[in-house]
PDB file of C-alpha atoms in Angstrom:
ATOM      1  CA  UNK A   1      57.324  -2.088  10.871  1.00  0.00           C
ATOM      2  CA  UNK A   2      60.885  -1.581  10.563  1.00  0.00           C
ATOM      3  CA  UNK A   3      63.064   1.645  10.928  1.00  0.00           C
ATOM      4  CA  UNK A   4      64.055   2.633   7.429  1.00  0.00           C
ATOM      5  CA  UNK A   5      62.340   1.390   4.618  1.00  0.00           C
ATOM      6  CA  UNK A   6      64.099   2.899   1.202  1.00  0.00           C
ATOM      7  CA  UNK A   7      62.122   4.470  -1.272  1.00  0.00           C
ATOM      8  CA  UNK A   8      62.920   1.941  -3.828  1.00  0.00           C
ATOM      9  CA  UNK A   9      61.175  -0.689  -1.982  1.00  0.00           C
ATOM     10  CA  UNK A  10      58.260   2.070  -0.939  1.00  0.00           C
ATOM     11  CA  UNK A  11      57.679   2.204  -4.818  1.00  0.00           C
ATOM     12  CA  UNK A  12      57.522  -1.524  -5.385  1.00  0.00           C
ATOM     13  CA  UNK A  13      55.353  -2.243  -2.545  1.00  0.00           C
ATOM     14  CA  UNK A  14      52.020  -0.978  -4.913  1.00  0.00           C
ATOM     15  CA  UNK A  15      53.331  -3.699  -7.689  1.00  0.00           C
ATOM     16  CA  UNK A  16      53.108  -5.861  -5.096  1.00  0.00           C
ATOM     17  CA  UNK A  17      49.918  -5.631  -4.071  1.00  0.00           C
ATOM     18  CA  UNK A  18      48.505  -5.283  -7.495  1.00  0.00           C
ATOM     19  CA  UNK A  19      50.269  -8.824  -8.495  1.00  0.00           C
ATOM     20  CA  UNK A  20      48.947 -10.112  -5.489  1.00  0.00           C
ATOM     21  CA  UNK A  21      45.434  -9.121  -5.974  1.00  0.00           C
ATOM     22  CA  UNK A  22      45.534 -10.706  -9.344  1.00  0.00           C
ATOM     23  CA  UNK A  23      46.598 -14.126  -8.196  1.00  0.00           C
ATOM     24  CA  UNK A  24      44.627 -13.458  -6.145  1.00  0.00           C
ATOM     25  CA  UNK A  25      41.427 -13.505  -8.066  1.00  0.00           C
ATOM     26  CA  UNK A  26      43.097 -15.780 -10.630  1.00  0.00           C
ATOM     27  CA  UNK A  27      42.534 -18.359  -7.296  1.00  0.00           C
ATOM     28  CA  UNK A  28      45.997 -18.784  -6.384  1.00  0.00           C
ATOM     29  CA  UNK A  29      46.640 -19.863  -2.643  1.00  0.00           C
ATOM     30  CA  UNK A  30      50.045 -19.798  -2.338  1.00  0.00           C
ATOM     31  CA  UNK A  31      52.948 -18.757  -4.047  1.00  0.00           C
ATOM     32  CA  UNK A  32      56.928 -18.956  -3.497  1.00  0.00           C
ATOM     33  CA  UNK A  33      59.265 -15.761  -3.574  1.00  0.00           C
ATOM     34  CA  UNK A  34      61.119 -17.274  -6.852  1.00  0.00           C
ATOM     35  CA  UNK A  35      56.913 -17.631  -8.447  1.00  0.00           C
ATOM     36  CA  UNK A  36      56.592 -13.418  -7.574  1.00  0.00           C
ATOM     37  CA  UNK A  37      60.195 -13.168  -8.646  1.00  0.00           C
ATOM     38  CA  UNK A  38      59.524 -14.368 -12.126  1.00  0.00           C
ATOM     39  CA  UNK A  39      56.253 -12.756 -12.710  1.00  0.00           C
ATOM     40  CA  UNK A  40      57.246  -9.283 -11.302  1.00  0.00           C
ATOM     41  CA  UNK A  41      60.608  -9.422 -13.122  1.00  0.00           C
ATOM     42  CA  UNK A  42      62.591  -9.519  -9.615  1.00  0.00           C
ATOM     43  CA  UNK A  43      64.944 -12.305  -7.608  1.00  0.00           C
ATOM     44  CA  UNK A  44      63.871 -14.271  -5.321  1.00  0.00           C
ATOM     45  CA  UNK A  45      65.898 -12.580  -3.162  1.00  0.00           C
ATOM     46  CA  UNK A  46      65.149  -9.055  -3.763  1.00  0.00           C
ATOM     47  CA  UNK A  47      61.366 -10.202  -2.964  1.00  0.00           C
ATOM     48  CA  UNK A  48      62.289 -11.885   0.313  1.00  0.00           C
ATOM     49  CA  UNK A  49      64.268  -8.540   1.117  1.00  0.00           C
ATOM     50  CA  UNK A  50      61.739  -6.161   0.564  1.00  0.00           C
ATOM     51  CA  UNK A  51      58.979  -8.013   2.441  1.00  0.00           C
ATOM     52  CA  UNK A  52      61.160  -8.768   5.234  1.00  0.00           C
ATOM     53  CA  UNK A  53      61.406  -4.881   5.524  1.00  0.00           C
ATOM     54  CA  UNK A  54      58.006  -5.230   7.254  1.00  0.00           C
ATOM     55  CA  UNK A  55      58.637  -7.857   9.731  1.00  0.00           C
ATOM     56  CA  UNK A  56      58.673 -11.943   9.170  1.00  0.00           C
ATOM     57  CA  UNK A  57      55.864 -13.086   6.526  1.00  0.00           C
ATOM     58  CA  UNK A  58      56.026 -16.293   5.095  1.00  0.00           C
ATOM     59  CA  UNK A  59      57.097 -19.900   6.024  1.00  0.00           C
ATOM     60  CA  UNK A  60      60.350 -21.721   4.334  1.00  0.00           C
ATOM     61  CA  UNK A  61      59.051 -24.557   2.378  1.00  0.00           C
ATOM     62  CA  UNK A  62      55.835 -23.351   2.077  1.00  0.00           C
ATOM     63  CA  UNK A  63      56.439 -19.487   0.303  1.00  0.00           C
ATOM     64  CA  UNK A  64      53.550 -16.875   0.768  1.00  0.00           C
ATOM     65  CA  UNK A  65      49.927 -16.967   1.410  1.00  0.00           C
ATOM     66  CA  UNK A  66      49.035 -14.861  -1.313  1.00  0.00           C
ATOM     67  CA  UNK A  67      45.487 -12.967   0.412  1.00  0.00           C
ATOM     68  CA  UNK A  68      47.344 -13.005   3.784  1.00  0.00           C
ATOM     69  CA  UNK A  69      50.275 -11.217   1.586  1.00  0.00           C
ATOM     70  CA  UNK A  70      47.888  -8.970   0.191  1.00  0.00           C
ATOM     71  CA  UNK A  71      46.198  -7.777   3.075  1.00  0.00           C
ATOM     72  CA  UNK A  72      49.589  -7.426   4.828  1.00  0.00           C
ATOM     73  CA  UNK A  73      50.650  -5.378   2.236  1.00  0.00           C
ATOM     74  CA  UNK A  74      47.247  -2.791   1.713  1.00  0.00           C
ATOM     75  CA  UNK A  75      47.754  -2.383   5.629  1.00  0.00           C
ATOM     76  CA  UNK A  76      51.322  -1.531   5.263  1.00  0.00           C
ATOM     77  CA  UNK A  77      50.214   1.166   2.615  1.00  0.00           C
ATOM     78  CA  UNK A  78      46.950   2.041   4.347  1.00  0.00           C
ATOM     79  CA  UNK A  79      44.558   1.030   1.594  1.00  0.00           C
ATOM     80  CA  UNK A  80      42.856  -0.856   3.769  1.00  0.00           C
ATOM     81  CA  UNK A  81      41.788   2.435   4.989  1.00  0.00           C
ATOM     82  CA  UNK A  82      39.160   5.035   3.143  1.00  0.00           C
ATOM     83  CA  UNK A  83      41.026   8.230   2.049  1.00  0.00           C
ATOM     84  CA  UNK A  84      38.468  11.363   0.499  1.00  0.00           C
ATOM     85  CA  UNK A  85      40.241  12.876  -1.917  1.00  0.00           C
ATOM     86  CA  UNK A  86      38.988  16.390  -3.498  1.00  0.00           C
ATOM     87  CA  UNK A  87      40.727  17.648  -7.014  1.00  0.00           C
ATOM     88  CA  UNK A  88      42.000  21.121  -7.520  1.00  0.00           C
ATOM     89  CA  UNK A  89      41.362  21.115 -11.776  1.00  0.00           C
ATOM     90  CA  UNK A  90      38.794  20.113 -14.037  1.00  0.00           C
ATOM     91  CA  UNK A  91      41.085  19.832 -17.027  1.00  0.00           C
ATOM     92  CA  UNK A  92      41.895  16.431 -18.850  1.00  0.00           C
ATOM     93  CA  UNK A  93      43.960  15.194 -15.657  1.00  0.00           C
ATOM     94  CA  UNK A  94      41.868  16.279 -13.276  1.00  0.00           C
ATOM     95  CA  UNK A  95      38.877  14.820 -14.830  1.00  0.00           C
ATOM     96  CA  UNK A  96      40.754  11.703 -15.409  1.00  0.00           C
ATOM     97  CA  UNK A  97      41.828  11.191 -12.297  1.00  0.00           C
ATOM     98  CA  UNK A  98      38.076  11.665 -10.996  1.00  0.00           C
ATOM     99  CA  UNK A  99      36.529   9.166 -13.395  1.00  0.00           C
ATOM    100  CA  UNK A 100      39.305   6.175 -12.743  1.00  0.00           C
ATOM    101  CA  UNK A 101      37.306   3.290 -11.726  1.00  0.00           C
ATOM    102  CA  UNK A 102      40.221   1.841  -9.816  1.00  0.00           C
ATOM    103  CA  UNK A 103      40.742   4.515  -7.114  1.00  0.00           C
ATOM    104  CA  UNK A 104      37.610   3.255  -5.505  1.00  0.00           C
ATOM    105  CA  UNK A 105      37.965   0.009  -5.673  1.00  0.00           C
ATOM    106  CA  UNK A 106      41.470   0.427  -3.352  1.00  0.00           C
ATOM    107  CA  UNK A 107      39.978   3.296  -0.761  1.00  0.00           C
ATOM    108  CA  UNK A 108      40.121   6.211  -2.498  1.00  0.00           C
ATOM    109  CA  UNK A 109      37.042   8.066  -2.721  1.00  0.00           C
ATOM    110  CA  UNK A 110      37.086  11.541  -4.654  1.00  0.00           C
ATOM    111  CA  UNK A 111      34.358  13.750  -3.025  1.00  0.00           C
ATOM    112  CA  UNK A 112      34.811  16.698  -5.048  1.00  0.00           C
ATOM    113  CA  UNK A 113      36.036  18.621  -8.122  1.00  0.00           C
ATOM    114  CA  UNK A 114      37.261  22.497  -8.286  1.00  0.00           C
ATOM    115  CA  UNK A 115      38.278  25.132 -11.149  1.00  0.00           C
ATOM    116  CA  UNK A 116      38.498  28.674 -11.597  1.00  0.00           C
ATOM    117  CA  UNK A 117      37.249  28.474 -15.155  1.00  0.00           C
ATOM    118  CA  UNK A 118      33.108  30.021 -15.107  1.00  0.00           C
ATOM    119  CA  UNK A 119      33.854  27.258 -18.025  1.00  0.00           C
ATOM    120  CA  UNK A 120      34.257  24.530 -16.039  1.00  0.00           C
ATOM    121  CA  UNK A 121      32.345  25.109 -13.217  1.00  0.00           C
ATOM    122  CA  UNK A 122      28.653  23.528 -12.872  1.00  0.00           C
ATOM    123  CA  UNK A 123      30.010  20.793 -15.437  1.00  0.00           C
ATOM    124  CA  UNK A 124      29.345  17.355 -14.359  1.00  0.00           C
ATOM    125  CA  UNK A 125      32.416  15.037 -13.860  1.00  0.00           C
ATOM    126  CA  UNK A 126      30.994  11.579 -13.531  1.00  0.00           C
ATOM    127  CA  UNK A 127      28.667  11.692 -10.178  1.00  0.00           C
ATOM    128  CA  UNK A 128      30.427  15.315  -9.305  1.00  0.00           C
ATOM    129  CA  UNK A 129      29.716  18.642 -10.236  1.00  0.00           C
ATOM    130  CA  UNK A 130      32.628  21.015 -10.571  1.00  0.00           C
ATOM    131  CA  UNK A 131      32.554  23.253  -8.062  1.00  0.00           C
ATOM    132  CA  UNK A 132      33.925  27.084  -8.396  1.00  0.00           C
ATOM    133  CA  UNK A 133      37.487  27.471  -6.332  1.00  0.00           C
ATOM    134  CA  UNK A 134      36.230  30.200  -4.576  1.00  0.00           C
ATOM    135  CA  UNK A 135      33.844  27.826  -2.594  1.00  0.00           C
ATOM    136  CA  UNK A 136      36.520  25.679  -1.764  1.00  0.00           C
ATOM    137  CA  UNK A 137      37.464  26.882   2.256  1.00  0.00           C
ATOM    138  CA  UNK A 138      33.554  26.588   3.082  1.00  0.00           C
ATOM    139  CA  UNK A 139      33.840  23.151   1.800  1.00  0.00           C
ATOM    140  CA  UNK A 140      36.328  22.045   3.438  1.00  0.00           C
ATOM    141  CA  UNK A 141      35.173  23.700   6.560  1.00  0.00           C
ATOM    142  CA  UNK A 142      32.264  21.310   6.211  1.00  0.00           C
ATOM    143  CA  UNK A 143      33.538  18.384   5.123  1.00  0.00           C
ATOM    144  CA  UNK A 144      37.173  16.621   5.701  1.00  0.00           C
ATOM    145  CA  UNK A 145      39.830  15.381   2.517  1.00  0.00           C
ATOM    146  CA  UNK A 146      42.588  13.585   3.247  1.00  0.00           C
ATOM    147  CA  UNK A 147      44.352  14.086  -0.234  1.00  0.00           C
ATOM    148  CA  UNK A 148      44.494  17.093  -2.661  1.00  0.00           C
ATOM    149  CA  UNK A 149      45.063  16.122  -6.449  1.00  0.00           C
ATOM    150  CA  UNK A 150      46.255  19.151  -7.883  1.00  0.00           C
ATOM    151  CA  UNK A 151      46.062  19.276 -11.648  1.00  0.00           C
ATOM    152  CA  UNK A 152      47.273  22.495 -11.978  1.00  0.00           C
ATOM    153  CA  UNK A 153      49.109  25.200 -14.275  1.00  0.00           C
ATOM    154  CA  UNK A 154      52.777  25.320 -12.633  1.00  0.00           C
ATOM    155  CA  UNK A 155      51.623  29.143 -11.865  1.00  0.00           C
ATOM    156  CA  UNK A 156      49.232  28.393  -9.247  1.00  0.00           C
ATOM    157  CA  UNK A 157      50.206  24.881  -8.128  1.00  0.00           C
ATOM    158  CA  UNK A 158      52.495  26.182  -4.871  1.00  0.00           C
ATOM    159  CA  UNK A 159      50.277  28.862  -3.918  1.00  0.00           C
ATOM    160  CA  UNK A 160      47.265  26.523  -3.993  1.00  0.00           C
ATOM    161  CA  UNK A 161      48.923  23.788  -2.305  1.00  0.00           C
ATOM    162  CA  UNK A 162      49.969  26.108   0.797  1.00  0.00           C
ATOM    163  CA  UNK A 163      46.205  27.385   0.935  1.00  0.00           C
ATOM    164  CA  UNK A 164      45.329  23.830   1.316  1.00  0.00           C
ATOM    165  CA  UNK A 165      48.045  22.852   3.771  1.00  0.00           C
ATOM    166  CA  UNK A 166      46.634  25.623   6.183  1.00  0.00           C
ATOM    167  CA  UNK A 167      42.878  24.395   5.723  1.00  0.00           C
ATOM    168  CA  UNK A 168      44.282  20.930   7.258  1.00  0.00           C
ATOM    169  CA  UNK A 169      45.119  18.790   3.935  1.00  0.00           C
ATOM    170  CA  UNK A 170      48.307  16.904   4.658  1.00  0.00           C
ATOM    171  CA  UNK A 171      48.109  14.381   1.768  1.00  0.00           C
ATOM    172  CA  UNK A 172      49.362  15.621  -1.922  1.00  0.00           C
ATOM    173  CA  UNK A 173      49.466  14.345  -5.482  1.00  0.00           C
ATOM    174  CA  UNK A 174      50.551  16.442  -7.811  1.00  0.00           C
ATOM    175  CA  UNK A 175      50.782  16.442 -11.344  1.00  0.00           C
ATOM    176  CA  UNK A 176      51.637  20.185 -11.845  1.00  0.00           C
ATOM    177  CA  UNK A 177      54.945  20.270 -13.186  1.00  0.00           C
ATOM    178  CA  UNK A 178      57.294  20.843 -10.268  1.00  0.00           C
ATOM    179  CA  UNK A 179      58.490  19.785  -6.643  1.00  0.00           C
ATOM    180  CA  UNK A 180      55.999  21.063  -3.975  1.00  0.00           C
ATOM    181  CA  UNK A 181      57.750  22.201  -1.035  1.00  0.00           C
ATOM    182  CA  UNK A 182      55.220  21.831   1.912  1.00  0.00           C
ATOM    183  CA  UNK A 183      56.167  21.196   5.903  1.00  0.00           C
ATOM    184  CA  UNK A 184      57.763  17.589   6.941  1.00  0.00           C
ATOM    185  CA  UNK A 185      54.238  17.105   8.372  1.00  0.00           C
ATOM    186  CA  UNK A 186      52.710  17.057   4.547  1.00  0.00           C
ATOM    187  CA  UNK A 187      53.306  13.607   2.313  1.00  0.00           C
ATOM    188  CA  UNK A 188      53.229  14.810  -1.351  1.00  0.00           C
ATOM    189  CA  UNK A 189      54.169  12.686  -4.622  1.00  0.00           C
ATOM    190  CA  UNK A 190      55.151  14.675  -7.722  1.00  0.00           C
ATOM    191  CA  UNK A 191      53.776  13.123 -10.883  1.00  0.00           C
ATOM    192  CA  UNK A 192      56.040  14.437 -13.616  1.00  0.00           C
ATOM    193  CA  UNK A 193      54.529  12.978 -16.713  1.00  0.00           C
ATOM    194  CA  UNK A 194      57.355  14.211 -19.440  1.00  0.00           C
ATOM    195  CA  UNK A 195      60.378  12.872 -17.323  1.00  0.00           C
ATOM    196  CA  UNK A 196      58.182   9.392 -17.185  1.00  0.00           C
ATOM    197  CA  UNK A 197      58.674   9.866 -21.383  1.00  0.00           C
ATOM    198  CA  UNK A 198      62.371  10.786 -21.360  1.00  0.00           C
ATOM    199  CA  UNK A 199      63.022   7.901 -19.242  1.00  0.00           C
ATOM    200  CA  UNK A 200      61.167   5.496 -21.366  1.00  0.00           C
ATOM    201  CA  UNK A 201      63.240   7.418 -24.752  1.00  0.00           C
ATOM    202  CA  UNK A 202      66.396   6.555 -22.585  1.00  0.00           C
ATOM    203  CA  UNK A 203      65.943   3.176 -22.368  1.00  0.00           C
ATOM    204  CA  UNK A 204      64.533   2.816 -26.306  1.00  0.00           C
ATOM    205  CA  UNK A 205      67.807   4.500 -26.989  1.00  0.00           C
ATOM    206  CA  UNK A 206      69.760   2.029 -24.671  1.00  0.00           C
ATOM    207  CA  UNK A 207      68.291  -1.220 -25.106  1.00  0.00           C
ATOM    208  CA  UNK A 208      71.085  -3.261 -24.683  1.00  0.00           C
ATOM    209  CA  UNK A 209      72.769  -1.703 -21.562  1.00  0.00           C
TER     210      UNK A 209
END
C-alpha cells in the first residue's frame, strides 16, 4: 500500500466497498471509474485517485472488475478479517449496535455486552446476556476482543477506555461524546452523533453554496 493515504479517502474507502458489494449482487461484472463516479456522486477522476492510493487496479479500456474491486478493497480495510467486538453499555446505542444485522455480515462479531446498571444486567440483548462491568477483566482474561464499543455517559467514557487499553484492547469506537485520548498504538473513531445533525442543519441552511 502506499505511504500516506489522507483521511478523506480513508472515509470513502467504506462507500466504496458498500457500492461495490451492491453491484455486486445486482450481477454487475465490470464497471468504469466515470459508472462509480456517477453513482457515488464523485469524478471519474477523484475515483481513479483514491484507488490508485493502493497500488495499480484496473485496466484502461476495460474499467474495474467490480468483485476483484471489492475484495481489494475489504482487504485494504481488513474486513476480510474477523474482528470480536465486546460493548461497554446496554443503553439504546449499545443495544443497537449489538443487534445490527450488518456488522456480521462484514467480520464483526460482538461477543459480549456490559453495564453497571443491576437494571441492565442479566437482560438479554439478542443472543447475549448483559453481563455486570465488574466481570469484565475475568472476561477478557479468558477470552480476546479486538474492538471496544463504548456507549457511554461522557463521565466514565476515558476512564473506561484506559482500563481497557491496559487489558490489551487496541481497537475503539466510541460514541460517548468526546475525543478519547489513548496511546499512538490504539485506533479509536469518535462517533459524535449531534455534530453529524449540525452538519446536516448547515447544509439545509446552505443549500445553494
Amino acid at each position: 500500500m502506499a505511504g500516506y493515504v489522507s483521511e478523506a479517502v480513508i472515509k470513502r474507502l467504506p462507500a466504496y466497498y458498500r457500492h461495490l458489494k451492491e453491484l455486486e449482487r445486482d450481477g454487475v461484472v465490470q464497471i468504469s471509474s466515470q459508472g462509480l463516479g456517477e453513482r457515488m456522486g464523485l469524478t471519474a477522476s477523484q475515483i481513479r485517485q483514491d484507488i490508485n492510493c493502493f497500488g495499480g487496479f484496473g485496466r484502461q479500456g476495460y474499467g474495474y472488475g467490480v468483485s476483484d474491486l471489492r475484495a481489494h478493497i475489504g482487504h485494504i480495510m481488513g474486513v476480510d478479517e474477523k474482528h470480536s467486538m465486546i460493548i461497554l453499555g446496554a443503553g439504546n446505542i449499545g443495544r443497537a449496535v449489538a443487534l445490527a444485522d450488518s456488522f456480521p455480515q462484514n467480520g464483526f462479531e460482538t461477543t459480549a455486552i456490559f453495564d453497571v446498571s443491576a437494571a441492565c444486567v442479566g437482560m438479554q440483548v439478542g443472543a447475549l446476556t448483559v453481563q455486570d462491568t465488574a466481570e469484565l477483566e475475568r472476561y477478557l482474561s479468558e477470552n480476546t476482543a479486538d474492538i471496544a464499543v463504548l456507549a457511554l455517559p461522557k463521565s466514565c467514557a476515558q476512564q473506561m477506555a484506559d482500563t481497557l487499553y491496559s487489558y490489551g484492547i487496541r481497537g475503539f469506537w466510541n460514541f460517548a461524546p468526546l475525543d478519547l485520548k489513548l496511546p499512538k498504538d490504539a485506533s479509536v473513531v469518535n462517533v459524535h452523533l449531534d455534530e453529524g445533525l449540525e452538519v446536516l442543519s448547515f447544509r439545509m441552511k446552505h443549500n445553494d453554496l
